[in-house]
Amino acid sequence: KIPPSIISLLPQWSLFLIIFLQHLSTITSTHPTTHRPPTNQTDNHRSIRRESRERTPSIPQPSNSTMRLNSAAVVAVLAASSAIDAYVHQLPRDFLTRRTARSSQLPSGPLSFGVEKKDRWQNMKDLSTALSMAFPLKEGEVSNMFEGPRPLVKERDACGVGFIANTSSGEEFGTHKVLKEGLAALDCMEHRGACGGDGVSGDGAGIMTQIPWKLFSEYRSESCPQPGVGMVFLPQNEERRNAVKKVIEEVCEKNELKFLGWREVPVDADSLGPMAKAAVPSMWQMFVKAPERLNDDEETRDGFERTLYLVRRRIAVELHDAGLGWEDNNDDEVYFASFSSQTIVYKGMVQGCVLPQFYKDLQNPDYTTKFVIYHRRFSTNTNPRWPLAQPMRVVGHNGEINTLIGNVNWVKAREKSKTLPAEKLNDLVDAENTDNIVMLCNTQDVPNVLEPLVDLNRSDSANLDAVFELMTKSRHRAPCALMSLVPTAYENEPSLRDNPEIVDFYKFHGGLLEAWDGPALLVFSDGKSIGASLDRNGLRPARYSITKDGTVYMMSETGVIPDLDEADIVQKGRLGPGQMINVDLKSGEFKDNIKIKSEIASRHPYGEWLAKGRKDVDKLAFSEERLYDDATATFAQGTFGWGLEDIGMQIQDMAGSGKETTYSMGDDAPIAVLSERPHTPYNYLKQRFAQVTNPPIDPLREGVVMSVAMTLGKKESIYQVSEKGARLIHLKSPVLNDAEMERIASFAEPENGAFKQSTISTRYALADGPEGIKKAIDAICDKAVEDVRNGVEVAILSDKAAGQSEFEESTYIPPLVAVGAVHHRLIEEGLRMDTGIVMETGSAWSTHHFACLIGYGANAVHPY
């Protein structure tokens, strides 16, 4: 019995729920069930199954037929009411105007925030009856959509991404239908995104398309049929905005880009939520004519694209110097969403359904395109901001990059190793010179000329996009660049047995470039082709369909195209782990995983190059000979920090079982930084786990998709493929024994590869006192730089002593410190990519130690 004061607070639907509960109570109280305690575990399982089947409550029921709701039940009903009511409140204003297969059943007007609760709930019911899948409804059906179990379909934490491409329909510049379908698909990805506390602002939504030349006809001419178009976020403050515009125009003019004018993008700011509106930039488009020095053909159009790319990064430097960059004032953001003669990006801190309301261009029938990439963002690693919405300039990314810090550091090392003089950066127009800039000139560490390529202040997707974009501006095609950055697990892959050229491609590029690893579905376009690729684990959903008219639909899940008839589909499939699809936007040809990868891999004889230049070091048997006698070995172990627990609990167990020692979860020892006892540097470091939901993996349990192979030697440029890139020493494992070290040493012989090698001792005299370590660090760094400049390709840092007397008279630089110091000194000198570092140490005896050493710069470890 519920007091009238409570009833008055409940929406009408809650009363129906209570009536149902009362009816259920009547049934269960009329047919009571006698319970007995289960006698064993099996009986307990039977009891649970029986209770579930008979829907019998586990609490005693009243004897009469009236249901008495206790306080907990009332609270539960109120909470449910509040949750659903809040959900209705937070629906986007145009939620009920979406295009669905039965849109005629929808209410004619948008859902208003001011209507009565009962009317809103009725609108929700009307909406649910309008939902359907791609299949026509049967007679009498109001919906054929099965939502699935709630835990699987109601709780989402991934972005929604996809693309649509049709090169055969419409005229030269495509059709408006492709855009409309892309916006509808984006709208249907709303459950994969996130919104702000105001219920309308979003983590981000956006599209990338071909430039709508029909819409921009007034900026085209016979002498300039395809100008460069920039989509720019400018400050709302007019004075600051004009200052930014002036800087942009001056940089363009200095680089021979004739400025054709500004266009203020038509927007409806009232469609934004309070959070998005408070931070919204002023949206403008700029148009520039190609330099006279560049002819209007395919090859020089690539040169025009490189010029636009480099000028954009130059503009960022000039704005920063003038105090006008978007990092200087977060409320007045200056950001290029795109600057190209082929593609354009419309995006913002909005929900998917709000995007076409905010950007009025997207409703214009003159906006035609042959393709569209759409993306709905769920921000996991960064706070939502207008520039961080996706698609980025070439990539739409669903997932995360778990190896980001290592990837960014290696990109910096690789850029530093480029040798072209910085003076070449003065000419950003000449096609040959811009080609050399992209491939051979440091574009990371010249902040007075170009915006840094990568920056950890950006999101993981933004950094991946930046590196991918640079590679596409070199001689890599977009699919080739992505194959290199996000490789598949190619070893022992059955589907690649008949395509050795693909395996050779991955072997070649795997030696030059570290994988950007993590769960990822990547949709990409450089304006010439469009495609999608999955990471090697395949941890994100990706499906595609091809229709009779040649349209290719790729999406995170099926059913996002409302009017797509199943009868029109001629082919469908899904991307498996590491697989890719691609559509040539010029010919319209669809290429599946094997076809596109085989085509890319066949451009160079990677197999021949590897056979000539690569040297392999497989796992070899350990030597039977002892290095030291008992007394010397015990003394050495003490100096290297080995404790009795390490020997008895770790080393002895690993020696006996051949695998890593496992512990219980509890550990009552104080952490190293709070301990009163001395610790090795490794103990101050802990593993950096993935930031969201991904468990740690290892090459034993996940051997199908993971490898610990490493390489030694000079790594050639990733931007300019050549036979030299195959000349590397390939290690099966980074943990080496004496026999494997001897094998590596044999490659120094002129007839066996001529890999020049040197050994640098990290020991120094105890007589030097505590100050001796700094001198010793400087000494090994100077020696490493000298050796590498003289052509050393394998630098071995060793703390090995000849015998007891040397142990007593000297000590060593902790290997973690030695490796880190040499690694970063070589980066500073631009030499890190010219050599591999092997740490030969007696102070490493667990997997954590090896991981730390490799994480801080070693290519291999010899725990002698």
PDB file of N, CA, C and O in Angstrom, residues 307-336:
ATOM      1  N   THR A 307      52.957  21.282 -50.420  1.00  0.00           N
ATOM      2  CA  THR A 307      53.098  22.705 -50.091  1.00  0.00           C
ATOM      3  C   THR A 307      52.030  23.145 -49.092  1.00  0.00           C
ATOM      4  O   THR A 307      52.327  23.839 -48.107  1.00  0.00           O
ATOM      5  N   LEU A 308      50.791  22.743 -49.327  1.00  0.00           N
ATOM      6  CA  LEU A 308      49.717  23.087 -48.396  1.00  0.00           C
ATOM      7  C   LEU A 308      49.997  22.508 -47.010  1.00  0.00           C
ATOM      8  O   LEU A 308      49.778  23.172 -45.983  1.00  0.00           O
ATOM      9  N   TYR A 309      50.496  21.272 -46.975  1.00  0.00           N
ATOM     10  CA  TYR A 309      50.814  20.605 -45.710  1.00  0.00           C
ATOM     11  C   TYR A 309      51.908  21.356 -44.957  1.00  0.00           C
ATOM     12  O   TYR A 309      51.774  21.640 -43.747  1.00  0.00           O
ATOM     13  N   LEU A 310      52.991  21.704 -45.640  1.00  0.00           N
ATOM     14  CA  LEU A 310      54.106  22.387 -44.988  1.00  0.00           C
ATOM     15  C   LEU A 310      53.747  23.818 -44.605  1.00  0.00           C
ATOM     16  O   LEU A 310      54.153  24.307 -43.541  1.00  0.00           O
ATOM     17  N   VAL A 311      52.979  24.498 -45.450  1.00  0.00           N
ATOM     18  CA  VAL A 311      52.555  25.865 -45.125  1.00  0.00           C
ATOM     19  C   VAL A 311      51.639  25.868 -43.906  1.00  0.00           C
ATOM     20  O   VAL A 311      51.718  26.767 -43.051  1.00  0.00           O
ATOM     21  N   ARG A 312      50.773  24.874 -43.797  1.00  0.00           N
ATOM     22  CA  ARG A 312      49.915  24.783 -42.606  1.00  0.00           C
ATOM     23  C   ARG A 312      50.748  24.678 -41.341  1.00  0.00           C
ATOM     24  O   ARG A 312      50.477  25.342 -40.335  1.00  0.00           O
ATOM     25  N   ARG A 313      51.776  23.854 -41.364  1.00  0.00           N
ATOM     26  CA  ARG A 313      52.647  23.711 -40.197  1.00  0.00           C
ATOM     27  C   ARG A 313      53.487  24.969 -39.984  1.00  0.00           C
ATOM     28  O   ARG A 313      53.837  25.303 -38.850  1.00  0.00           O
ATOM     29  N   ARG A 314      53.786  25.697 -41.055  1.00  0.00           N
ATOM     30  CA  ARG A 314      54.495  26.965 -40.930  1.00  0.00           C
ATOM     31  C   ARG A 314      53.587  28.027 -40.297  1.00  0.00           C
ATOM     32  O   ARG A 314      54.032  28.821 -39.457  1.00  0.00           O
ATOM     33  N   ILE A 315      52.329  28.032 -40.679  1.00  0.00           N
ATOM     34  CA  ILE A 315      51.372  28.990 -40.110  1.00  0.00           C
ATOM     35  C   ILE A 315      51.275  28.816 -38.599  1.00  0.00           C
ATOM     36  O   ILE A 315      51.222  29.797 -37.840  1.00  0.00           O
ATOM     37  N   ALA A 316      51.274  27.572 -38.129  1.00  0.00           N
ATOM     38  CA  ALA A 316      51.180  27.303 -36.690  1.00  0.00           C
ATOM     39  C   ALA A 316      52.345  27.942 -35.942  1.00  0.00           C
ATOM     40  O   ALA A 316      52.167  28.475 -34.831  1.00  0.00           O
ATOM     41  N   VAL A 317      53.547  27.920 -36.547  1.00  0.00           N
ATOM     42  CA  VAL A 317      54.715  28.540 -35.910  1.00  0.00           C
ATOM     43  C   VAL A 317      54.551  30.051 -35.843  1.00  0.00           C
ATOM     44  O   VAL A 317      54.806  30.687 -34.804  1.00  0.00           O
ATOM     45  N   GLU A 318      54.121  30.651 -36.949  1.00  0.00           N
ATOM     46  CA  GLU A 318      53.957  32.106 -36.975  1.00  0.00           C
ATOM     47  C   GLU A 318      52.878  32.564 -35.993  1.00  0.00           C
ATOM     48  O   GLU A 318      53.021  33.588 -35.326  1.00  0.00           O
ATOM     49  N   LEU A 319      51.792  31.807 -35.894  1.00  0.00           N
ATOM     50  CA  LEU A 319      50.736  32.156 -34.943  1.00  0.00           C
ATOM     51  C   LEU A 319      51.244  32.047 -33.509  1.00  0.00           C
ATOM     52  O   LEU A 319      50.924  32.878 -32.654  1.00  0.00           O
ATOM     53  N   HIS A 320      52.020  31.003 -33.241  1.00  0.00           N
ATOM     54  CA  HIS A 320      52.573  30.818 -31.898  1.00  0.00           C
ATOM     55  C   HIS A 320      53.505  31.974 -31.542  1.00  0.00           C
ATOM     56  O   HIS A 320      53.468  32.509 -30.426  1.00  0.00           O
ATOM     57  N   ASP A 321      54.351  32.377 -32.503  1.00  0.00           N
ATOM     58  CA  ASP A 321      55.281  33.485 -32.258  1.00  0.00           C
ATOM     59  C   ASP A 321      54.529  34.791 -32.003  1.00  0.00           C
ATOM     60  O   ASP A 321      55.021  35.654 -31.269  1.00  0.00           O
ATOM     61  N   ALA A 322      53.351  34.918 -32.604  1.00  0.00           N
ATOM     62  CA  ALA A 322      52.546  36.128 -32.422  1.00  0.00           C
ATOM     63  C   ALA A 322      51.618  36.045 -31.218  1.00  0.00           C
ATOM     64  O   ALA A 322      50.841  36.970 -30.970  1.00  0.00           O
ATOM     65  N   GLY A 323      51.698  34.918 -30.468  1.00  0.00           N
ATOM     66  CA  GLY A 323      50.821  34.741 -29.311  1.00  0.00           C
ATOM     67  C   GLY A 323      49.383  34.463 -29.683  1.00  0.00           C
ATOM     68  O   GLY A 323      48.457  34.746 -28.917  1.00  0.00           O
ATOM     69  N   LEU A 324      49.185  33.883 -30.877  1.00  0.00           N
ATOM     70  CA  LEU A 324      47.823  33.663 -31.369  1.00  0.00           C
ATOM     71  C   LEU A 324      47.500  32.185 -31.555  1.00  0.00           C
ATOM     72  O   LEU A 324      46.443  31.842 -32.072  1.00  0.00           O
ATOM     73  N   GLY A 325      48.395  31.290 -31.149  1.00  0.00           N
ATOM     74  CA  GLY A 325      48.144  29.860 -31.323  1.00  0.00           C
ATOM     75  C   GLY A 325      47.089  29.353 -30.372  1.00  0.00           C
ATOM     76  O   GLY A 325      46.856  29.929 -29.304  1.00  0.00           O
ATOM     77  N   TRP A 326      46.456  28.230 -30.719  1.00  0.00           N
ATOM     78  CA  TRP A 326      45.341  27.739 -29.895  1.00  0.00           C
ATOM     79  C   TRP A 326      45.809  27.189 -28.571  1.00  0.00           C
ATOM     80  O   TRP A 326      45.047  27.111 -27.625  1.00  0.00           O
ATOM     81  N   GLU A 327      47.119  26.838 -28.443  1.00  0.00           N
ATOM     82  CA  GLU A 327      47.593  26.379 -27.154  1.00  0.00           C
ATOM     83  C   GLU A 327      47.839  27.552 -26.198  1.00  0.00           C
ATOM     84  O   GLU A 327      48.005  27.369 -25.007  1.00  0.00           O
ATOM     85  N   ASP A 328      47.900  28.789 -26.739  1.00  0.00           N
ATOM     86  CA  ASP A 328      48.146  29.955 -25.894  1.00  0.00           C
ATOM     87  C   ASP A 328      46.878  30.419 -25.188  1.00  0.00           C
ATOM     88  O   ASP A 328      46.943  31.040 -24.141  1.00  0.00           O
ATOM     89  N   ASN A 329      45.730  30.139 -25.769  1.00  0.00           N
ATOM     90  CA  ASN A 329      44.478  30.599 -25.179  1.00  0.00           C
ATOM     91  C   ASN A 329      43.411  29.568 -25.504  1.00  0.00           C
ATOM     92  O   ASN A 329      42.885  29.530 -26.609  1.00  0.00           O
ATOM     93  N   ASN A 330      43.096  28.725 -24.538  1.00  0.00           N
ATOM     94  CA  ASN A 330      42.207  27.591 -24.800  1.00  0.00           C
ATOM     95  C   ASN A 330      40.808  28.008 -25.203  1.00  0.00           C
ATOM     96  O   ASN A 330      40.069  27.239 -25.795  1.00  0.00           O
ATOM     97  N   ASP A 331      40.413  29.233 -24.849  1.00  0.00           N
ATOM     98  CA  ASP A 331      39.066  29.690 -25.186  1.00  0.00           C
ATOM     99  C   ASP A 331      39.005  30.302 -26.577  1.00  0.00           C
ATOM    100  O   ASP A 331      37.938  30.538 -27.111  1.00  0.00           O
ATOM    101  N   ASP A 332      40.152  30.632 -27.143  1.00  0.00           N
ATOM    102  CA  ASP A 332      40.196  31.200 -28.484  1.00  0.00           C
ATOM    103  C   ASP A 332      41.046  30.288 -29.356  1.00  0.00           C
ATOM    104  O   ASP A 332      42.235  30.515 -29.548  1.00  0.00           O
ATOM    105  N   GLU A 333      40.454  29.238 -29.851  1.00  0.00           N
ATOM    106  CA  GLU A 333      41.219  28.213 -30.530  1.00  0.00           C
ATOM    107  C   GLU A 333      41.430  28.534 -32.000  1.00  0.00           C
ATOM    108  O   GLU A 333      40.509  28.930 -32.702  1.00  0.00           O
ATOM    109  N   VAL A 334      42.689  28.378 -32.451  1.00  0.00           N
ATOM    110  CA  VAL A 334      43.039  28.500 -33.861  1.00  0.00           C
ATOM    111  C   VAL A 334      43.539  27.133 -34.301  1.00  0.00           C
ATOM    112  O   VAL A 334      44.543  26.638 -33.783  1.00  0.00           O
ATOM    113  N   TYR A 335      42.828  26.527 -35.230  1.00  0.00           N
ATOM    114  CA  TYR A 335      43.142  25.146 -35.576  1.00  0.00           C
ATOM    115  C   TYR A 335      42.682  24.880 -37.003  1.00  0.00           C
ATOM    116  O   TYR A 335      41.592  25.298 -37.417  1.00  0.00           O
ATOM    117  N   PHE A 336      43.554  24.192 -37.777  1.00  0.00           N
ATOM    118  CA  PHE A 336      43.200  23.777 -39.137  1.00  0.00           C
ATOM    119  C   PHE A 336      42.627  22.371 -39.083  1.00  0.00           C
ATOM    120  O   PHE A 336      43.363  21.409 -38.860  1.00  0.00           O
TER     121      PHE A 336
END
